[in-house]
PDB file of C-alpha atoms in Angstrom:
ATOM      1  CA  UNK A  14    -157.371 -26.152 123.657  1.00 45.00           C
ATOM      2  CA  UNK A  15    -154.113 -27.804 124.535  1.00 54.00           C
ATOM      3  CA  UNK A  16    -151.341 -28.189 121.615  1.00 60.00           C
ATOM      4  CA  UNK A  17    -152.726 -30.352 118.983  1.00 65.00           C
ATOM      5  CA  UNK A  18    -151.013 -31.400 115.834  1.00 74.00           C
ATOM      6  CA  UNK A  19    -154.154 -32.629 114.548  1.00 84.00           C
ATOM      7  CA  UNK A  20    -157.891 -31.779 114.739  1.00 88.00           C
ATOM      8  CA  UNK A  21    -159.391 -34.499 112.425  1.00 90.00           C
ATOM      9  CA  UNK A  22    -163.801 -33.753 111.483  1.00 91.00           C
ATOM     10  CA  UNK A  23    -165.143 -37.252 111.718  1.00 91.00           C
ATOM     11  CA  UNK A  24    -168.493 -37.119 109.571  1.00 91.00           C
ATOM     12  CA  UNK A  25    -171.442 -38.728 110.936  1.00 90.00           C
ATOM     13  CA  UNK A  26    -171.406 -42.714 110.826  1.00 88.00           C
ATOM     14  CA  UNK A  27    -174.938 -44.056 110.339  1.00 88.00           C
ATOM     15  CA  UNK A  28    -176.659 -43.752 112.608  1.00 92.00           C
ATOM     16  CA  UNK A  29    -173.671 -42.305 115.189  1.00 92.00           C
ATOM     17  CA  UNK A  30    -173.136 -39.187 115.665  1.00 92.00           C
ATOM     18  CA  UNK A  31    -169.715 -37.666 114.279  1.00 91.00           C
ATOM     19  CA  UNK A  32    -167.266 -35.447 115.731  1.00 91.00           C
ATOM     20  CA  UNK A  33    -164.125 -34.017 116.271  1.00 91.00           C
ATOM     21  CA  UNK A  34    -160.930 -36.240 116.802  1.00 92.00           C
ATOM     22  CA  UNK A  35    -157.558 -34.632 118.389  1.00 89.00           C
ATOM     23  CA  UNK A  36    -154.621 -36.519 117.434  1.00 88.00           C
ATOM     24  CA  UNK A  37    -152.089 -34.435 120.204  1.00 84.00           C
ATOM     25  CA  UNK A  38    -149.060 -35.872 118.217  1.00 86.00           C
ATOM     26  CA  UNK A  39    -150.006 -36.682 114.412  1.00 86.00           C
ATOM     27  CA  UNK A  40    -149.721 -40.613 115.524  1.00 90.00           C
ATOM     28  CA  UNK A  41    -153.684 -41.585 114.180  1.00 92.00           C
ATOM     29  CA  UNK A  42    -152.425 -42.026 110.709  1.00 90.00           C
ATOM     30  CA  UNK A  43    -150.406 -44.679 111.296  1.00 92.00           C
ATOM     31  CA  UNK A  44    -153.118 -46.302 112.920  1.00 94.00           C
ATOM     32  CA  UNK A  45    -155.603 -45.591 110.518  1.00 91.00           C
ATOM     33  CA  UNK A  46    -156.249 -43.977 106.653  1.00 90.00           C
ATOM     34  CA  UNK A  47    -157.330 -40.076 107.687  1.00 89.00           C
ATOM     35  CA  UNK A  48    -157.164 -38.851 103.652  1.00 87.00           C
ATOM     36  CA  UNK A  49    -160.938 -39.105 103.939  1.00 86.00           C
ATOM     37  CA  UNK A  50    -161.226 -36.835 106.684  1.00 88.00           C
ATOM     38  CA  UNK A  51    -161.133 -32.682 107.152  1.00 85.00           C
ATOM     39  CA  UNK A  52    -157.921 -31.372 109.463  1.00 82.00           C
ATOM     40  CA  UNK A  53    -159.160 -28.294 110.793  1.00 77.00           C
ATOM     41  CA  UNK A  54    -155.569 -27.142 112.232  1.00 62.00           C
ATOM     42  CA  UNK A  55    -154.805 -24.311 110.213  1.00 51.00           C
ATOM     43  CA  UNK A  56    -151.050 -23.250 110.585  1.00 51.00           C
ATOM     44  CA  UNK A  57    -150.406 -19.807 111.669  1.00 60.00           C
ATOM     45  CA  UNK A  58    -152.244 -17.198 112.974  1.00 67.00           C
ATOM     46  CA  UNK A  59    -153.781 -14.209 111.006  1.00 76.00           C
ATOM     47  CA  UNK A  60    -152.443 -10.488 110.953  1.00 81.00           C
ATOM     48  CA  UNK A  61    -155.454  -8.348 112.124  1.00 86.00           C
ATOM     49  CA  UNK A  62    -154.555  -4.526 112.037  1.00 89.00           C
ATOM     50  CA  UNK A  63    -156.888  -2.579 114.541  1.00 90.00           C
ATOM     51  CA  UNK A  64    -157.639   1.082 114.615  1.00 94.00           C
ATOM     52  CA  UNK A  65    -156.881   3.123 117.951  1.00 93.00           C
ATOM     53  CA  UNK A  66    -159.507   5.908 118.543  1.00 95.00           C
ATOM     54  CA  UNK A  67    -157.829   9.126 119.808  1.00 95.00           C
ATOM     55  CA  UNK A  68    -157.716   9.386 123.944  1.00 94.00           C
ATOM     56  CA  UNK A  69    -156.084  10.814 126.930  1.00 94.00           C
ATOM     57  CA  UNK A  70    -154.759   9.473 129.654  1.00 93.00           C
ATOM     58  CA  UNK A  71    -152.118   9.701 132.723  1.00 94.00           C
ATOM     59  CA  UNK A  72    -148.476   8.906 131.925  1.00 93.00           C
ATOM     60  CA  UNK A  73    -147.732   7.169 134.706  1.00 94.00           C
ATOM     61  CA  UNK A  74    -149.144   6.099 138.293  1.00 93.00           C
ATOM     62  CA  UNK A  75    -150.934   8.644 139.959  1.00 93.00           C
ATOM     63  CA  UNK A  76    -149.876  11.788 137.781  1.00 93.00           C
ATOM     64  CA  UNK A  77    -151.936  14.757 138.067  1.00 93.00           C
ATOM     65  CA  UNK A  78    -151.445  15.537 134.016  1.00 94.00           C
ATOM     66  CA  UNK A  79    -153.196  14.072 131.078  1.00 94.00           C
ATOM     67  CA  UNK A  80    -151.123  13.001 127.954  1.00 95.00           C
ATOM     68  CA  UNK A  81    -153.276  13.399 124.327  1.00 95.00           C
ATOM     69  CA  UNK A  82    -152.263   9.778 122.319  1.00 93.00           C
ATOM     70  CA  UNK A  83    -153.445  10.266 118.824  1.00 95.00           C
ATOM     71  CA  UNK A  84    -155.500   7.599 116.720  1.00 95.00           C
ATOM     72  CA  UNK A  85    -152.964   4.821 115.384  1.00 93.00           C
ATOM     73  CA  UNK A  86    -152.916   1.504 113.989  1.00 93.00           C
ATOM     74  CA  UNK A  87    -152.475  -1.370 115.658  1.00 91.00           C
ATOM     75  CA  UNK A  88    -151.048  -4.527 114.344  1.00 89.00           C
ATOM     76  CA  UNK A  89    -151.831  -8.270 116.054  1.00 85.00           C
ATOM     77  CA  UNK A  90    -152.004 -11.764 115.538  1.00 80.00           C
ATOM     78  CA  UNK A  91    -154.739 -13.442 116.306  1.00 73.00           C
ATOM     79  CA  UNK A  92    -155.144 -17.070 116.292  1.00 67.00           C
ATOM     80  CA  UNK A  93    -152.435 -18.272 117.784  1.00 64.00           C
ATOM     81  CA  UNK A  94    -152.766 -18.686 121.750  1.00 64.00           C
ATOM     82  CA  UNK A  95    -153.508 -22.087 122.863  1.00 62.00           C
ATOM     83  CA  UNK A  96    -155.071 -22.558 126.575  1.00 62.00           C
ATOM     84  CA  UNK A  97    -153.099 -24.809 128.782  1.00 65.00           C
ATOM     85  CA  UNK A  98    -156.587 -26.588 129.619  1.00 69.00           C
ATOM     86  CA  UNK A  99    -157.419 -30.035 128.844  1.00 74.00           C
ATOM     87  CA  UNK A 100    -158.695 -31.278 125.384  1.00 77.00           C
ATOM     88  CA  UNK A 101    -162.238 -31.541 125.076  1.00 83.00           C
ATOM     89  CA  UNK A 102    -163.815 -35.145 124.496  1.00 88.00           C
ATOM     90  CA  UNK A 103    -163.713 -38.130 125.951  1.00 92.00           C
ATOM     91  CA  UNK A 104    -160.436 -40.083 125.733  1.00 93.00           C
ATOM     92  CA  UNK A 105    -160.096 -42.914 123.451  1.00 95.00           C
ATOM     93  CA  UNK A 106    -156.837 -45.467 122.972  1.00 95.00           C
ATOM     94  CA  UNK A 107    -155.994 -47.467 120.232  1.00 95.00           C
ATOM     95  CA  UNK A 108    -153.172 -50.463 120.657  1.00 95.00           C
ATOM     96  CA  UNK A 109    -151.115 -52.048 117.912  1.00 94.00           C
ATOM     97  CA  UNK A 110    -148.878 -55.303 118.488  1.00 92.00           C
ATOM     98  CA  UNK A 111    -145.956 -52.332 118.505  1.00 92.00           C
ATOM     99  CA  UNK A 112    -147.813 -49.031 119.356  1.00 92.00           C
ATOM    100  CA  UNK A 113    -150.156 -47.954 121.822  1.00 94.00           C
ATOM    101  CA  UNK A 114    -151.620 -44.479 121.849  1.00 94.00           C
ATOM    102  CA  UNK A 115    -154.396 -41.842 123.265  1.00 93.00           C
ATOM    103  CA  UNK A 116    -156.417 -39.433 121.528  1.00 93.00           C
ATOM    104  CA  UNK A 117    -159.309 -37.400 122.173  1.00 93.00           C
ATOM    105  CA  UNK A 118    -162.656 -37.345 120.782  1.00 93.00           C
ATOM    106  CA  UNK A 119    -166.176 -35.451 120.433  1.00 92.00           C
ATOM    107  CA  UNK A 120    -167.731 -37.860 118.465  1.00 93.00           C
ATOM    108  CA  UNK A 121    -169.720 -41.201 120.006  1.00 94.00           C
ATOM    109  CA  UNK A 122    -167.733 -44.129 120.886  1.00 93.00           C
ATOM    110  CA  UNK A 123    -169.821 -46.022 118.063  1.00 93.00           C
ATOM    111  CA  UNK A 124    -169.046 -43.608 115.388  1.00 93.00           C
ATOM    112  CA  UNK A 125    -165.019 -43.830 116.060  1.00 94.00           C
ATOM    113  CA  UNK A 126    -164.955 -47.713 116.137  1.00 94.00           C
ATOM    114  CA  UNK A 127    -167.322 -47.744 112.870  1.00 93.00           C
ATOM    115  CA  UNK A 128    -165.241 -45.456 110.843  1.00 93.00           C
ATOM    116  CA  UNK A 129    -161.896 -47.594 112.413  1.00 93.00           C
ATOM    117  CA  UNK A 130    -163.321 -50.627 110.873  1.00 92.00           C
ATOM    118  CA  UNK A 131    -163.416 -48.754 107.369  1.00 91.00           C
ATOM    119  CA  UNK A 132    -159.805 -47.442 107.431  1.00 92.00           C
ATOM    120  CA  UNK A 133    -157.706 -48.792 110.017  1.00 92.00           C
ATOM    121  CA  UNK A 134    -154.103 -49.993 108.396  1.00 92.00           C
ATOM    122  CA  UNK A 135    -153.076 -52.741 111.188  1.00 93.00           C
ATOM    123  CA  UNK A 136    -154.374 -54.478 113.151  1.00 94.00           C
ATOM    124  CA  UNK A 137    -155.601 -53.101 116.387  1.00 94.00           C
ATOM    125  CA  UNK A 138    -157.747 -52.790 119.460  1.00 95.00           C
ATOM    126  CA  UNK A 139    -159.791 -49.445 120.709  1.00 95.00           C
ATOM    127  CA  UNK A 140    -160.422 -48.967 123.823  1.00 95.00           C
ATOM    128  CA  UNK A 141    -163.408 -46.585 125.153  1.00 92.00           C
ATOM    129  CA  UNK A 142    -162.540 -43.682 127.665  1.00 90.00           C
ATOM    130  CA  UNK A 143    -163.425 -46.299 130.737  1.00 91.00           C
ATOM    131  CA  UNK A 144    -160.993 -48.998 129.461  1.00 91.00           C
ATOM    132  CA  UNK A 145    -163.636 -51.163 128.216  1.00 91.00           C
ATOM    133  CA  UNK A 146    -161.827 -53.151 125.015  1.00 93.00           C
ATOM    134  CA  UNK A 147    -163.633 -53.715 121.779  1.00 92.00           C
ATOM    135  CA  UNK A 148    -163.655 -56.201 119.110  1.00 93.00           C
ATOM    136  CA  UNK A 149    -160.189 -56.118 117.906  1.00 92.00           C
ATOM    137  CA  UNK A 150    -160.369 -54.163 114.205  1.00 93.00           C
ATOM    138  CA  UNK A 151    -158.090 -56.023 111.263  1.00 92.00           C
ATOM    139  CA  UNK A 152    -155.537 -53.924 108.953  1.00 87.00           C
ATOM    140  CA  UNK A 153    -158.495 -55.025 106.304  1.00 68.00           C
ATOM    141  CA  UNK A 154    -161.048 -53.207 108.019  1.00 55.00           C
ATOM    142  CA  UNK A 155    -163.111 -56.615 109.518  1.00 61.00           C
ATOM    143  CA  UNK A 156    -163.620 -56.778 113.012  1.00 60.00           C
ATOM    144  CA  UNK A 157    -162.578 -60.169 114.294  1.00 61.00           C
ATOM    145  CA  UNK A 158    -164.821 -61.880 116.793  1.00 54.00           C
TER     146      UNK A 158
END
């Protein structure tokens, strides 16, 4: 997964079905109250130490000698790579009078404009991945229109 400050768990809105949200640049919560929701971004990695089983092999290119390496530990990090693909989900984009900004999401359409209308604190208008607008969503959580 691409960098991602944010990986919010949106719980299942009756009846739509929940998902993941990636906020790329920790921007939703000024769009909306996330408190309610799980961040799944752990910081850090995790020190893993491996063991080395005892093994033979050639020093260097084409050498006609084997070298004995004993069994050792290995220390590593895991955790902590991050692809340089895409983020998965479909792209959503929510527009203030002052900001205007993209996210990514696993969760249905339906579910992300049904918890918006629950917690959102301005007003604002989501857009689907296609562009398509919806009702504009008050800071008071009504949708007008």
């Amino acid at each position: 997964m691409a960098a991602s400050t944010n990986v919010y768990v949106l719980p299942d809105q009756t009846p739509y079905e929940g998902g993941k949200i990636y906020d790329r640049f920790g921007n939703l919560e000024y769009f909306a109250d996330v408190a309610g929701l799980a961040d799944e971004v752990s910081s850090g990695g995790t020190d893993s130490v491996f063991e080395v089983k005892a093994h033979s092999r050639k020093p260097y290119l084409n050498s006609k000698v084997e070298i004995s390496i004993p069994k050792h530990d290995r220390n590593v990090v895991t955790g902590v790579r991050q692809s340089k693909g895409a983020l998965p989900g479909k792209r959503f984009t929510l527009q203030s009078a002052l900001e205007k900004r993209d996210f990514t999401t696993t969760a249905t359409m339906s579910a992300v404009y049904t918890w918006l209308k629950t917690t959102a604190k301005v007003d604002l208008t989501f857009y689907s991945n296609n562009g398509t607008p919806y009702d504009p969503i008050t800071a008071t959580g009504e949708a007008v229109g």
